[in-house]
XYZ file of C-alpha atoms in Angstrom:
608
model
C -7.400 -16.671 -3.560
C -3.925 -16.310 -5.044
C -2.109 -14.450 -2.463
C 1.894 -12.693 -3.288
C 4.072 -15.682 -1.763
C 5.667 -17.542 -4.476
C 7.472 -20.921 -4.138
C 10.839 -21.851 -6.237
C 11.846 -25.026 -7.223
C 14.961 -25.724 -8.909
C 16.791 -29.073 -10.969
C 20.313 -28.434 -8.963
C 21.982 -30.189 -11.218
C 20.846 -28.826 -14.862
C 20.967 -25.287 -13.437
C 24.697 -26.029 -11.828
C 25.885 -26.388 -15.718
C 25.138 -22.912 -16.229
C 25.508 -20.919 -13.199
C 28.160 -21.237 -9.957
C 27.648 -18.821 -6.464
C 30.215 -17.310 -4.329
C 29.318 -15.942 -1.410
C 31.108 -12.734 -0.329
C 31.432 -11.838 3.756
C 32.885 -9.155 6.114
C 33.814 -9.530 9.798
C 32.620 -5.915 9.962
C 29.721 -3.986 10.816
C 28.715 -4.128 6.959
C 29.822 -3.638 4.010
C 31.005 -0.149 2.515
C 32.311 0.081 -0.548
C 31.769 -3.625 -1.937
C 29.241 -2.841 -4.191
C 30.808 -0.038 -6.264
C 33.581 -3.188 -6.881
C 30.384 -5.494 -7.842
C 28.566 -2.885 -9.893
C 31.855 -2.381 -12.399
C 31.684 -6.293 -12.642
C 28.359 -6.372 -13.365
C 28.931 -3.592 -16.268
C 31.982 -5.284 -17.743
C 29.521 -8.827 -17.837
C 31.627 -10.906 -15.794
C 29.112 -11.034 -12.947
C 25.603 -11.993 -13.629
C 23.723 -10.839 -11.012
C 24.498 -9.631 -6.640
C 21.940 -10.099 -3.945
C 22.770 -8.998 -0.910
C 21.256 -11.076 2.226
C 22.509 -8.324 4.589
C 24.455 -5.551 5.144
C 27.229 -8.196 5.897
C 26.608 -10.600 3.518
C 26.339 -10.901 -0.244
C 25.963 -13.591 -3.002
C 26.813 -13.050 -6.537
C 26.301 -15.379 -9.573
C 28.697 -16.001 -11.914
C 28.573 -18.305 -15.850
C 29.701 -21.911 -14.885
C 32.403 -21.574 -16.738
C 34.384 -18.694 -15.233
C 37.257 -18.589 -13.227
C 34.888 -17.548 -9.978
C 37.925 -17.764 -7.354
C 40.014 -15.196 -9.090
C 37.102 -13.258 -9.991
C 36.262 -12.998 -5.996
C 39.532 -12.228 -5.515
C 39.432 -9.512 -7.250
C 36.726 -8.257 -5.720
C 38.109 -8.887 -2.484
C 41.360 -6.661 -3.391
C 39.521 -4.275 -4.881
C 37.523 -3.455 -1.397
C 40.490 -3.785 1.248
C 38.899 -1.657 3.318
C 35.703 -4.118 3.587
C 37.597 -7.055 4.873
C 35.900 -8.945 2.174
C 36.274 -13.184 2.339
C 34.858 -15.276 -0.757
C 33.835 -18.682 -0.557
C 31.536 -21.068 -3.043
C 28.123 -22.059 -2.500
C 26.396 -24.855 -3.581
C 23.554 -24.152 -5.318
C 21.031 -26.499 -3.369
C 22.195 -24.993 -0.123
C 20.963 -21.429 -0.419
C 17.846 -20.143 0.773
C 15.709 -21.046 -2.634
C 14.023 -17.308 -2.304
C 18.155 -16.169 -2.649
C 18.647 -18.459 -5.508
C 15.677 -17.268 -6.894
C 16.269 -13.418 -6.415
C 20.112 -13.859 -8.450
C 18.293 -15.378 -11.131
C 16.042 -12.718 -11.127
C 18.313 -10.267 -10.774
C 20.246 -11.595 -13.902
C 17.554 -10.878 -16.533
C 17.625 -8.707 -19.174
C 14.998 -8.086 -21.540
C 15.529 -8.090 -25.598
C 15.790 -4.794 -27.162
C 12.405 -3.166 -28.334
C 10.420 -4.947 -25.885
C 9.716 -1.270 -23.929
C 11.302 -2.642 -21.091
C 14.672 -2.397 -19.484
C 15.531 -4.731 -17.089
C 19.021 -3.213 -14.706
C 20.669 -5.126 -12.486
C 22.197 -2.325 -10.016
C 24.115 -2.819 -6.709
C 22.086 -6.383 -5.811
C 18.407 -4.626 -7.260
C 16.760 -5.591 -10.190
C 15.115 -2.094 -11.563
C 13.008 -2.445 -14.256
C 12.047 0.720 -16.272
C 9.042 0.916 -18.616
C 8.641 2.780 -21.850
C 8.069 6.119 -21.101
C 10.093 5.605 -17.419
C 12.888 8.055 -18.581
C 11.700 11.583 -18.209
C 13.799 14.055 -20.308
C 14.070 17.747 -20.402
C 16.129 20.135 -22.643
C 18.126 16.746 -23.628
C 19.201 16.045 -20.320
C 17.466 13.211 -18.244
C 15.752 14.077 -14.910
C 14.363 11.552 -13.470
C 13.920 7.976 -14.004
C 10.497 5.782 -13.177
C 11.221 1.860 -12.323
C 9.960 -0.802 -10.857
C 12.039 -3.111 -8.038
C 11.258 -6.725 -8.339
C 12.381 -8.313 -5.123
C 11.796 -11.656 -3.328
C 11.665 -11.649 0.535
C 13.822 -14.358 2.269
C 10.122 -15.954 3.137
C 8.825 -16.106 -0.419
C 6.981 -12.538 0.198
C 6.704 -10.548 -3.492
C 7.648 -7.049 -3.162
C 6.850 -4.442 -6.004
C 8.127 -1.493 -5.232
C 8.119 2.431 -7.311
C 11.662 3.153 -7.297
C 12.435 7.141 -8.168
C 16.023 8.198 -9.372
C 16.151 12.225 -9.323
C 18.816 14.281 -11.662
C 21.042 15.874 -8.591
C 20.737 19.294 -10.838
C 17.751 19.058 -8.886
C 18.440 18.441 -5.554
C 17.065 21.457 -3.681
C 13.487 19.842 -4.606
C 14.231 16.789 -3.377
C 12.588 15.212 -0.275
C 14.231 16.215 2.910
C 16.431 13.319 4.539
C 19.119 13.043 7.123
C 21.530 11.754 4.065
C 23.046 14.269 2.039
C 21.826 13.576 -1.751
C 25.538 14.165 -2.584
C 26.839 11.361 -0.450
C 24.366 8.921 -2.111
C 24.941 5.875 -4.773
C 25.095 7.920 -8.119
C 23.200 6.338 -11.244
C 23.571 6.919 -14.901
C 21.363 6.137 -18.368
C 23.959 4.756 -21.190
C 23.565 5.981 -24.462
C 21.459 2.256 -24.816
C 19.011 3.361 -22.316
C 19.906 1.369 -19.474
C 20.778 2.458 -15.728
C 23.973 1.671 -14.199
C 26.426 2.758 -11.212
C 28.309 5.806 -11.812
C 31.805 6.640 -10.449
C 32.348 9.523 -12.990
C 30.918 12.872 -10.655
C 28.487 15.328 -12.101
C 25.362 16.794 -11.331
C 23.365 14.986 -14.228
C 23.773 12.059 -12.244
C 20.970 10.316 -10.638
C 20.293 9.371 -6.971
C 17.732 7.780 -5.383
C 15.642 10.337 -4.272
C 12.004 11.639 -4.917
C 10.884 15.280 -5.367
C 9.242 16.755 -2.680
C 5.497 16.458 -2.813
C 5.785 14.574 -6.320
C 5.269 10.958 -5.905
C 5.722 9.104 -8.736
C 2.826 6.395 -8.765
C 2.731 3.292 -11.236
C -0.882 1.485 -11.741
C -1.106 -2.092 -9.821
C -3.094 -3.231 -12.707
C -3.991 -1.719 -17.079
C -6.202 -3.976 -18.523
C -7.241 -1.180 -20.815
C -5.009 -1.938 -24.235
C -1.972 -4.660 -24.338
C 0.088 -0.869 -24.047
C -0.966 0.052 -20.884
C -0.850 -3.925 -19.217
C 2.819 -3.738 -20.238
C 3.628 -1.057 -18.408
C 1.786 -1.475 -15.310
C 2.997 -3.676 -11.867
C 1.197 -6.307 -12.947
C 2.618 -6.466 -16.339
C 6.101 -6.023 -15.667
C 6.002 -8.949 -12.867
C 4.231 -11.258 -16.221
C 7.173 -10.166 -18.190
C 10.208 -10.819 -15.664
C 8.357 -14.268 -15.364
C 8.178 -14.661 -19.006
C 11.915 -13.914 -19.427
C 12.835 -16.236 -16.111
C 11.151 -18.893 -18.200
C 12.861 -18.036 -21.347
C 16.214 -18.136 -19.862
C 16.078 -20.911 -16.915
C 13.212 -23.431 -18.274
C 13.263 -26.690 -16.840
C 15.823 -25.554 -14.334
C 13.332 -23.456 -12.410
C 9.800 -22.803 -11.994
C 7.435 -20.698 -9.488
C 4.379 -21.325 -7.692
C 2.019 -18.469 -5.967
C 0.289 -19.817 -2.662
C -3.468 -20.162 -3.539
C -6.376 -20.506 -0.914
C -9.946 -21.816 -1.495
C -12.897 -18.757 -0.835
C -15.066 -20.184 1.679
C -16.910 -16.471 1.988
C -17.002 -13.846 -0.442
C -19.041 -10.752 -0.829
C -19.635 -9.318 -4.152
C -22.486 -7.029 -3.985
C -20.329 -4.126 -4.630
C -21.835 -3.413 -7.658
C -24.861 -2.060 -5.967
C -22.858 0.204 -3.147
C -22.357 3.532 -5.088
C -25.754 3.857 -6.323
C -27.619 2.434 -3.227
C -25.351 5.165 -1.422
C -26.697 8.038 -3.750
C -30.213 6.545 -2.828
C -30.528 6.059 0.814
C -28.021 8.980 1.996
C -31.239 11.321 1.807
C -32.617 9.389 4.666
C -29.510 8.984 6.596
C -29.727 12.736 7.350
C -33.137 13.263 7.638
C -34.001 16.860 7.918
C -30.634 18.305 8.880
C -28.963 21.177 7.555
C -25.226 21.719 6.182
C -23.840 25.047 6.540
C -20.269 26.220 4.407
C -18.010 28.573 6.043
C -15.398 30.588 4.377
C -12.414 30.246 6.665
C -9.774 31.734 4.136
C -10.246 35.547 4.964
C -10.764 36.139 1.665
C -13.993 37.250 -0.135
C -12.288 35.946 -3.401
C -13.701 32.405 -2.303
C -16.983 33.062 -2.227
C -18.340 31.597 -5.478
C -16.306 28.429 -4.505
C -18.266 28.249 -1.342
C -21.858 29.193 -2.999
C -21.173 26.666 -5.738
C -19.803 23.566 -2.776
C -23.405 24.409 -1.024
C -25.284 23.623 -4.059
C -23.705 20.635 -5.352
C -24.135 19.606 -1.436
C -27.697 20.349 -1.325
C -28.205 18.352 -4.531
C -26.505 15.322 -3.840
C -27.990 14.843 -0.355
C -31.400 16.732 -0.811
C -30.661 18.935 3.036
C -30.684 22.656 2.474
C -27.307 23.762 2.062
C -26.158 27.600 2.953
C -23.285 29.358 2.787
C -23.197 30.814 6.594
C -21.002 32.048 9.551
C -19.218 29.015 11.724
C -19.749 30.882 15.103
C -23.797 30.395 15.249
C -23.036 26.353 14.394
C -24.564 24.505 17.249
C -26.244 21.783 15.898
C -25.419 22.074 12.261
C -22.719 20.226 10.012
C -20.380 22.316 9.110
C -18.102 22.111 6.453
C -14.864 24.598 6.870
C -12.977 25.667 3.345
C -9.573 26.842 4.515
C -6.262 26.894 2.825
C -3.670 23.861 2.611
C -1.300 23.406 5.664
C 1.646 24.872 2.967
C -0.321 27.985 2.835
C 0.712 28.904 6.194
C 4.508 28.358 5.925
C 5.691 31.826 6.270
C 3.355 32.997 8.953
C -0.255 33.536 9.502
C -3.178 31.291 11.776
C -4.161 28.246 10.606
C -8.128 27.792 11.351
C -7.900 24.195 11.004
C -7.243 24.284 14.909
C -10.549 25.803 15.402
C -12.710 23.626 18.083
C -16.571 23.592 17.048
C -17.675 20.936 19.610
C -21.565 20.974 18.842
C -21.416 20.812 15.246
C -20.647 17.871 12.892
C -17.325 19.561 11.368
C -15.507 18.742 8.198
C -13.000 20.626 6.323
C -12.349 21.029 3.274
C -9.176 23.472 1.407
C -9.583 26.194 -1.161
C -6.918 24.780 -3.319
C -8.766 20.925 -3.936
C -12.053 22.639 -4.457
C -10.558 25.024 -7.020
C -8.112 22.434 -8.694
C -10.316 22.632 -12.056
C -13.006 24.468 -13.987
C -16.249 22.923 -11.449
C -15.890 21.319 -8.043
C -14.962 17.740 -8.658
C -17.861 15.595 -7.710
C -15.640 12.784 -5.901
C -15.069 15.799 -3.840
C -18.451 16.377 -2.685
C -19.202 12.724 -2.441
C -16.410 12.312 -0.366
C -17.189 15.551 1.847
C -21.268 13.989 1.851
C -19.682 10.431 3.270
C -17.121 12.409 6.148
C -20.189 14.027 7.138
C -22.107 11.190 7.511
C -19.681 9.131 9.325
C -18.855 12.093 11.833
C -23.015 12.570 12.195
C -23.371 8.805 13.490
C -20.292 9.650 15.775
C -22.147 12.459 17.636
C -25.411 10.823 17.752
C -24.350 7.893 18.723
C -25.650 5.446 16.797
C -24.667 4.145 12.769
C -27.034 5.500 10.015
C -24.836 5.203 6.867
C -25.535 1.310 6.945
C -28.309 -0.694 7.766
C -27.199 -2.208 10.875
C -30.464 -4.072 11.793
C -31.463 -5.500 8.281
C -27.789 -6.728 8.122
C -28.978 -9.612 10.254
C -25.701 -9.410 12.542
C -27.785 -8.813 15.908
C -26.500 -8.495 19.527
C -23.863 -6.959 20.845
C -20.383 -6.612 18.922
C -17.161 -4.973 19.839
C -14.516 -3.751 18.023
C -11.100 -2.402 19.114
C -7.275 -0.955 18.214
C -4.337 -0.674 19.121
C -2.977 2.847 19.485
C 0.696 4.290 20.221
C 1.068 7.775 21.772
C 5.028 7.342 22.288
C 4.553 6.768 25.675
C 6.736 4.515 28.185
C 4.475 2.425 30.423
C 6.831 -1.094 31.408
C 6.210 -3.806 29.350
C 3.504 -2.734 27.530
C 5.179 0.353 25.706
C 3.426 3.636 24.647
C 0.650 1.261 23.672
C -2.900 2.190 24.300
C -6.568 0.995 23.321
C -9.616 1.730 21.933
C -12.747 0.512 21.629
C -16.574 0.386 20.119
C -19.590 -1.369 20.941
C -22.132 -1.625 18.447
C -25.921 -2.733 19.485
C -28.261 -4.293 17.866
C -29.964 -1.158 16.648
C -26.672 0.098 15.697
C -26.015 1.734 18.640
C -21.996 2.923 19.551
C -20.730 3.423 22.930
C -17.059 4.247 22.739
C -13.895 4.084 25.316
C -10.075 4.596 25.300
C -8.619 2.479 27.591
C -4.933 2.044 28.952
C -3.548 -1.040 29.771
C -4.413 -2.099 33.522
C -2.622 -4.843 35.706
C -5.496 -4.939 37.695
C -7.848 -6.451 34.924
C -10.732 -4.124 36.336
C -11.389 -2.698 33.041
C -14.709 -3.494 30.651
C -12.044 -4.529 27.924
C -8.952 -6.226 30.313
C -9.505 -9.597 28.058
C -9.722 -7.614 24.799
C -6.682 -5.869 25.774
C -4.799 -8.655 26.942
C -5.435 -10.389 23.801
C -4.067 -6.975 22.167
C -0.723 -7.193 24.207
C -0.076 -10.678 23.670
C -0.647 -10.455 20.003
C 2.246 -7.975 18.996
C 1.447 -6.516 15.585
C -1.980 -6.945 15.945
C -3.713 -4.055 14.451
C -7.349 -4.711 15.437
C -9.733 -7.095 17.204
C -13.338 -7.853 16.650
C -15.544 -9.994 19.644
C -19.390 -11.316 18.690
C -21.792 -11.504 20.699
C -21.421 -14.793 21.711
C -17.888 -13.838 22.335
C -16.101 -15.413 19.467
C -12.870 -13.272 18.962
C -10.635 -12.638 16.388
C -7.627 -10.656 15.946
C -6.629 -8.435 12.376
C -2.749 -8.777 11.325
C -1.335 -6.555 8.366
C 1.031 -8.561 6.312
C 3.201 -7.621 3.278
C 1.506 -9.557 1.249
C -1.201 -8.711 -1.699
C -3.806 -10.782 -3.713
C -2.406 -11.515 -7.613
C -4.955 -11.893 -10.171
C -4.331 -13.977 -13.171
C -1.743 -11.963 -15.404
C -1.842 -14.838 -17.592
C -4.626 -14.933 -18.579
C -4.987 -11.253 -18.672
C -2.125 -10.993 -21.131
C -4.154 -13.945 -23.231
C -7.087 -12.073 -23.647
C -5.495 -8.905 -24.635
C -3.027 -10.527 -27.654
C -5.892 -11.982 -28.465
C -8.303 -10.941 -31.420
C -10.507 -9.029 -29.697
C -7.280 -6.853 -28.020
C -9.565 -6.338 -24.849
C -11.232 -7.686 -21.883
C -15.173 -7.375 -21.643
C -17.035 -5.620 -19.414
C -19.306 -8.571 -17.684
C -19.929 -9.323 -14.544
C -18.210 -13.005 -15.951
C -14.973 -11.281 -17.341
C -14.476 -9.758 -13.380
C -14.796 -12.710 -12.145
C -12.696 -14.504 -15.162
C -9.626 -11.757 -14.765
C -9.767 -9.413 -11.890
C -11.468 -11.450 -8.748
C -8.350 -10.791 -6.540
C -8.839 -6.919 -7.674
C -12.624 -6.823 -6.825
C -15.073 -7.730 -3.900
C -14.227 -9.068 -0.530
C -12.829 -12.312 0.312
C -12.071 -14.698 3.165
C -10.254 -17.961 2.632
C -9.129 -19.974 5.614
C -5.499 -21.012 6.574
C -6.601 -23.903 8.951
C -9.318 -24.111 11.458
C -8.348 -21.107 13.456
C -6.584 -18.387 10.712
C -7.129 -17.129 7.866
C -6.476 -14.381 5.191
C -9.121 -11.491 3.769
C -8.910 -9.101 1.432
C -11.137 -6.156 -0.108
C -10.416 -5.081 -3.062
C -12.063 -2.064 -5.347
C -15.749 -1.958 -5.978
C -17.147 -4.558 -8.605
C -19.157 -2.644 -10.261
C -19.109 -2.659 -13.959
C -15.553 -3.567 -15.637
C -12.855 -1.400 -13.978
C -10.120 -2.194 -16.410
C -7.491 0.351 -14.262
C -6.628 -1.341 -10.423
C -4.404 1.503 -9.033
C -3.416 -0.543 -5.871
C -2.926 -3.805 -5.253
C -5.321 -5.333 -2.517
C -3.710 -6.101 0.605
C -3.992 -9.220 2.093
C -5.019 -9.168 6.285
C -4.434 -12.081 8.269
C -7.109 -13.284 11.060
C -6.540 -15.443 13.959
C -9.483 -16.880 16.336
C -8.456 -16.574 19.920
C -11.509 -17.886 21.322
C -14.830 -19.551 20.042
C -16.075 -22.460 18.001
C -14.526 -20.911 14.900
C -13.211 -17.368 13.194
C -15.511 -14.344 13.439
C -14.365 -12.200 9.928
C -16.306 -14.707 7.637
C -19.686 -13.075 9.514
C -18.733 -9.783 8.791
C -17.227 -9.224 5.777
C -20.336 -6.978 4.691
C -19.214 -4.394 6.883
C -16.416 -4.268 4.583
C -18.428 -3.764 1.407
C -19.128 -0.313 1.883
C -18.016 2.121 -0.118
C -18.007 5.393 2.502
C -14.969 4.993 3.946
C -12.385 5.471 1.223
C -13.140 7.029 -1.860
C -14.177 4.860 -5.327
C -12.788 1.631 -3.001
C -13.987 -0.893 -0.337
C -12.793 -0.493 3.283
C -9.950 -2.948 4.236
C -11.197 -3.345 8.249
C -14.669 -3.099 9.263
C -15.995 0.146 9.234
C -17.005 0.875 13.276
C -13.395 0.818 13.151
C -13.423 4.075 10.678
C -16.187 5.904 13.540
C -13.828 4.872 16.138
C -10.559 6.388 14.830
C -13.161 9.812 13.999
C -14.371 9.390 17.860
C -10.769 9.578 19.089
C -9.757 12.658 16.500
C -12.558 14.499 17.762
C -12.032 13.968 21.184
C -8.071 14.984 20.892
C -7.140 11.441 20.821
C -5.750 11.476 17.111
C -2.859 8.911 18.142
C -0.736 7.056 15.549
C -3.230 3.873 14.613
C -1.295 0.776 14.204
C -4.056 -0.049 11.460
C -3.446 1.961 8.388
C-alpha cells in the first residue's frame, strides 16, 4: 500500500550552488500586503518561488547567484506597513517538506506540453489543456490544480476555481466581498499571474454557485486524458522536479505491506441484482406524486416499472396517506424549488412505512429514468427496510462467518455545551449473530451506568475519532480520518500508455498491475496495534476512469490480542451504500446514521 506521504531528501551542498533562502517575518498579526510585493518579483523572474509557513512567516527562493539581501530589502521597503524583517536560511535547516514545496513551487513546464505550471502568491497552480474556459473572447473561469506539501509530508491535490468577477453575482456566497479578494490574470502566453491593474475581467478565487468544477483522480483511458487528470499532473510536476533538481533531490511515498485484502468486488453488482429479490420477499413499493402536479405522472408510472423490474415486488403508483406497511418512495421537487414560497413535503412524517424520496428534477434529467437512479433508490430502500425490521437482509450476515455479538458506534455533534465533553454525543449498533440490530443514542455519563460507558470513554479520549468497532470477544478498535489517500503507480501507468499498445488492458492482472490502490479493500498494519485501510471503487472489470482518490483511514486497537478491521473488511465490500463504489466504514454504520435520521436524530456525523 502506497499511501500520499512523501519523504525528501536533498545533497545540501550541490543544491546550495544553485539556489539560496531568505526567510521573510513580521512582528504582526500576519502579513498583509507582502505578497502583492512577492508576486511582482516573481513576474519580473528575480524570485523563484514563495511558500508561506504561516500567516507570519514566509520563505522565498532565490538563483545562488543573486544579490538576495538587497533583493529582501526591497521587499521589505516595498511592504512598510508589514513590518517585514529578512534573514538567510540555510538550506539544511528548513523543514525538508518547506524546502521541498519552494522547489516545487519553482517549476515551470516547457511550452506545448498542455500544461502550465504558475507560481502565484506562495501556490503552485497548475492548469491543464482545456483549464481556460473562454467565452465571446474573454476568459471566465480558469480550472487548476494546487500541488502542495503539508509541513508533515501529507500530499494535498486540491481543484482550485478562479471566476471572471464580470460574474460575480453567481458566485458562491461568502462573508468576503469578491471585490476585496487577490485578483488574477491570464497573459497573452497563457499563464496566471497577480494582477494590480483593476477590472472586472479579472479573476478571483471563487466558484459559481452550484457549479463545482471536478477534475478526475485518475484517466487511464488514452495518454490525453492521464495528462490531464490528478494523477497525471502530480507524474508530471515529478517529472519536471527531476528534470530540473536531479541528484540534488529525490522523493519517496511511504509504502505498507497488505496483510488483508478483499477483492471480490467484482462479483458485488451482479450478486446484488441477484439476491435483492429475496431480500424483500413479498413486499410491495408504492410511488407517490408529492409535486401537486398531474404533469408528473408518466415520471411516476415509468419509476414504478423500472422498480418492479429490477427488484421483481409489484410496484404501483398510489396515494402516501394509506402507507402503513409499504415502502414508499416520495417524488417531490428540489429544495431550490421552494425558494420563493410554497410547502416543502419533504417534512412529511410517514412513521410506518419504509420512506425514500426521490425529486422530479433527477428523475427527469434525460430522455428515460437513469438506471443508477433506480438502483440507488432499490439499495435506500433496502437499507431503510432492515432498519425498521430490525435485523440486516441486504448482506448475508450469517454465511459471512463473523458470529457473535458485534458493536459498532459514532461520534455525533449536536452543537451542544456539556463540560468537558463538548456538544459531543454517541451512537450505537449491535449486530447478532443472525444479523440482528438493536440501536441506542447515548450521551456521555459520569456515572459510567450506561451499556456503552467503555465504548464511550474510549470515544472521548480518542479526539478525532470518527467511529469504533468492539468483537465479540471484545477486541476494540477505533476509525481515524486522515488527509491522506492511497497513490497507485503513475509510473508505470504513464509506461504502459507511451507504450505501443497506447492502453492499459482490461484483466483482472492489469488492476492489480496499475490500479490496486484504486480498487478493492485493503488493510496494512503500522505496528502491532495501528494500522491504515482503504476501499477503493469496485474491481470489477477494468475501470480505466478513478473519479476520487481513495482515502486512507487509520485504526488503532485499544484493547485485545490484536486489531479488529482486518476481520471485517468484507463489510466494506459492498456496493449498497454509495453508488458504483465500496463503502469506506463498515456498513451497520450506514443503518445506524438512517436509524438516527429517522428517529429525528440527523446530527452532524463526525464520519463523512
Amino acid at each position: 500500500m502506497r499511501i500520499s506521504r512523501i519523504s525528501p531528501a536533498f545533497d545540501y551542498a550541490r543544491l546550495s550552488e544553485l539556489v539560496q533562502v531568505w526567510r521573510l517575518a513580521t512582528s504582526d498579526d500576519r502579513v498583509r500586503r507582502g505578497a502583492r510585493a512577492l508576486d511582482v518579483q516573481c513576474d519580473e523572474g528575480e524570485v523563484l518561488s514563495v511558500f508561506f509557513s504561516s500567516g507570519r512567516e514566509i520563505f522565498l527562493m532565490v538563483d545562488a547567484h543573486v544579490d538576495g539581501l538587497a533583493l529582501s530589502k526591497r521587499i521589505v521597503q516595498a511592504s512598510p506597513d508589514d513590518h517585514l524583517s529578512a534573514a538567510r536560511v540555510g538550506l539544511d535547516s528548513l523543514n525538508p517538506c518547506t524546502l521541498l514545496q519552494l522547489l516545487i513551487n519553482s517549476l515551470a513546464a516547457p511550452k506545448g506540453c498542455g500544461l502550465s505550471f504558475n507560481n502565484v502568491s506562495g501556490h503552485l497552480f497548475v492548469v491543464p489543456a482545456g483549464g481556460i474556459k473562454r467565452r465571446a473572447g474573454l476568459v471566465e473561469q480558469v480550472h487548476a490544480l494546487e500541488v502542495r506539501v503539508a509541513q508533515d509530508g501529507a500530499l494535498g491535490l486540491h481543484v482550485r476555481t478562479f471566476s471572471s468577477l464580470r460574474l460575480k453575482r453567481y458566485m458562491r456566497k461568502s462573508r468576503i466581498d469578491p471585490e476585496r479578494m487577490p485578483r488574477y490574470a491570464i497573459t497573452p502566453m497563457g499563464d496566471l499571474r497577480r494582477s494590480f491593474d483593476g477590472g472586472e475581467d479579472e479573476l478571483v478565487m471563487r466558484q459559481l454557485g452550484g457549479k463545482k468544477h471536478r477534475m478526475p483522480f485518475l484517466d487511464a483511458s488514452t495518454l490525453e486524458g492521464y495528462e490531464t487528470c490528478k494523477l497525471g499532473i502530480l507524474d508530471e510536476t515529478l517529472r519536471l522536479l527531476e528534470l530540473r533538481y536531479g541528484g540534488c533531490c529525490s522523493v519517496e511515498f511511504e509504502e505498507f505491506d497488505d496483510s488483508a485484502r478483499v477483492s471480490d468486488t467484482r462479483y458485488v453488482s451482479a450478486r446484488w441484482r441477484e439476491e435483492i429479490r429475496a431480500m424483500f420477499g413479498d413486499e410491495r413499493i408504492v410511488v407517490s406524486n408529492e409535486t401537486g402536479s398531474d404533469e408528473y405522472g408518466d415520471v411516476c408510472e415509468e419509476l414504478a416499472e423500472a422498480l418492479a423490474d429490477l427488484t421483481g415486488l409489484e410496484a404501483l403508483v398510489g396515494e402516501a396517506a394509506d402507507d402503513e406497511g409499504k415502502m414508499l418512495v416520495r417524488v417531490i421537487h428540489e429544495k431550490g424549488y421552494f425558494a420563493d414560497g410554497g410547502e416543502d413535503s419533504y417534512t412529511e412524517q410517514h412513521p410506518h412505512s419504509v420512506v425514500q424520496h426521490v425529486t422530479v428534477e433527477t428523475l427527469c434529467a434525460q430522455f428515460s429514468i437513469p438506471s443508477a437512479v433506480v438502483d440507488s433508490l432499490a439499495k435506500e430502500l433496502a437499507i431503510k427496510r432492515d432498519v425498521v425490521s430490525g435485523s440486516i437482509r441486504v448482506f448475508d450476515w450469517k454465511g459471512s462467518g463473523l458470529g457473535g455479538l458485534w458493536t459498532f458506534g459514532l461520534v455525533i455533534d449536536d452543537d451542544g455545551d456539556n463540560g468537558d465533553n463538548g456538544g459531543d454525543r454517541y451512537a450505537f449498533v449491535k449486530v447478532g449473530s443472525e444479523g440482528e440490530l438493536d440501536f441506542a443514542f447515548e450521551g456521555w455519563d459520569p456515572t459510567g451506568e450506561s451499556a456503552y460507558s467503555d465504548l464511550i470513554d474510549d470515544l472521548s479520549l480518542e479526539r478525532g475519532a470518527c467511529a469504533i468497532v468492539r468483537s465479540p470477544e471484545g477486541d476494540v478498535d477505533v476509525i481515524f480520518d486522515t488527509v491522506l489517500f492511497a497513490v497507485p503507480d503513475f509510473a508505470e501507468i504513464r509506461k504502459c500508455l507511451v507504450g505501443e499498445q497506447g492502453r492499459i488492458s482490461r484483466s483482472r492482472e492489469a488492476i492489480d498491475g496499475y490500479l490496486r490502490e484504486s480498487t478493492d479493500v485493503s488493510y496494512a498494519p503500522i505496528d502491532e496495534r495501528s494500522g491504515y485501510y482503504y476501499a477503493g471503487v469496485v474491481g470489477g472489470g477494468m475501470q480505466t476512469k478513478v473519479p476520487t482518490a481513495a482515502v486512507i483511514r487509520r485504526t488503532e486497537t485499544l484493547r485485545g490480542s490484536g486489531p479488529v478491521l482486518p476481520r471485517i473488511l468484507p463489510l466494506m465490500d459492498v456496493d449498497f451504500v454509495k453508488t458504483k463504489a465500496l463503502t469506506v466504514v463498515p456498513f451497520p454504520l450506514k443503518h445506524l446514521r438512517e436509524w438516527l435520521a429517522m428517529n429525528g436524530l440527523a446530527f452532524v456525523c463526525a464520519e463523512k
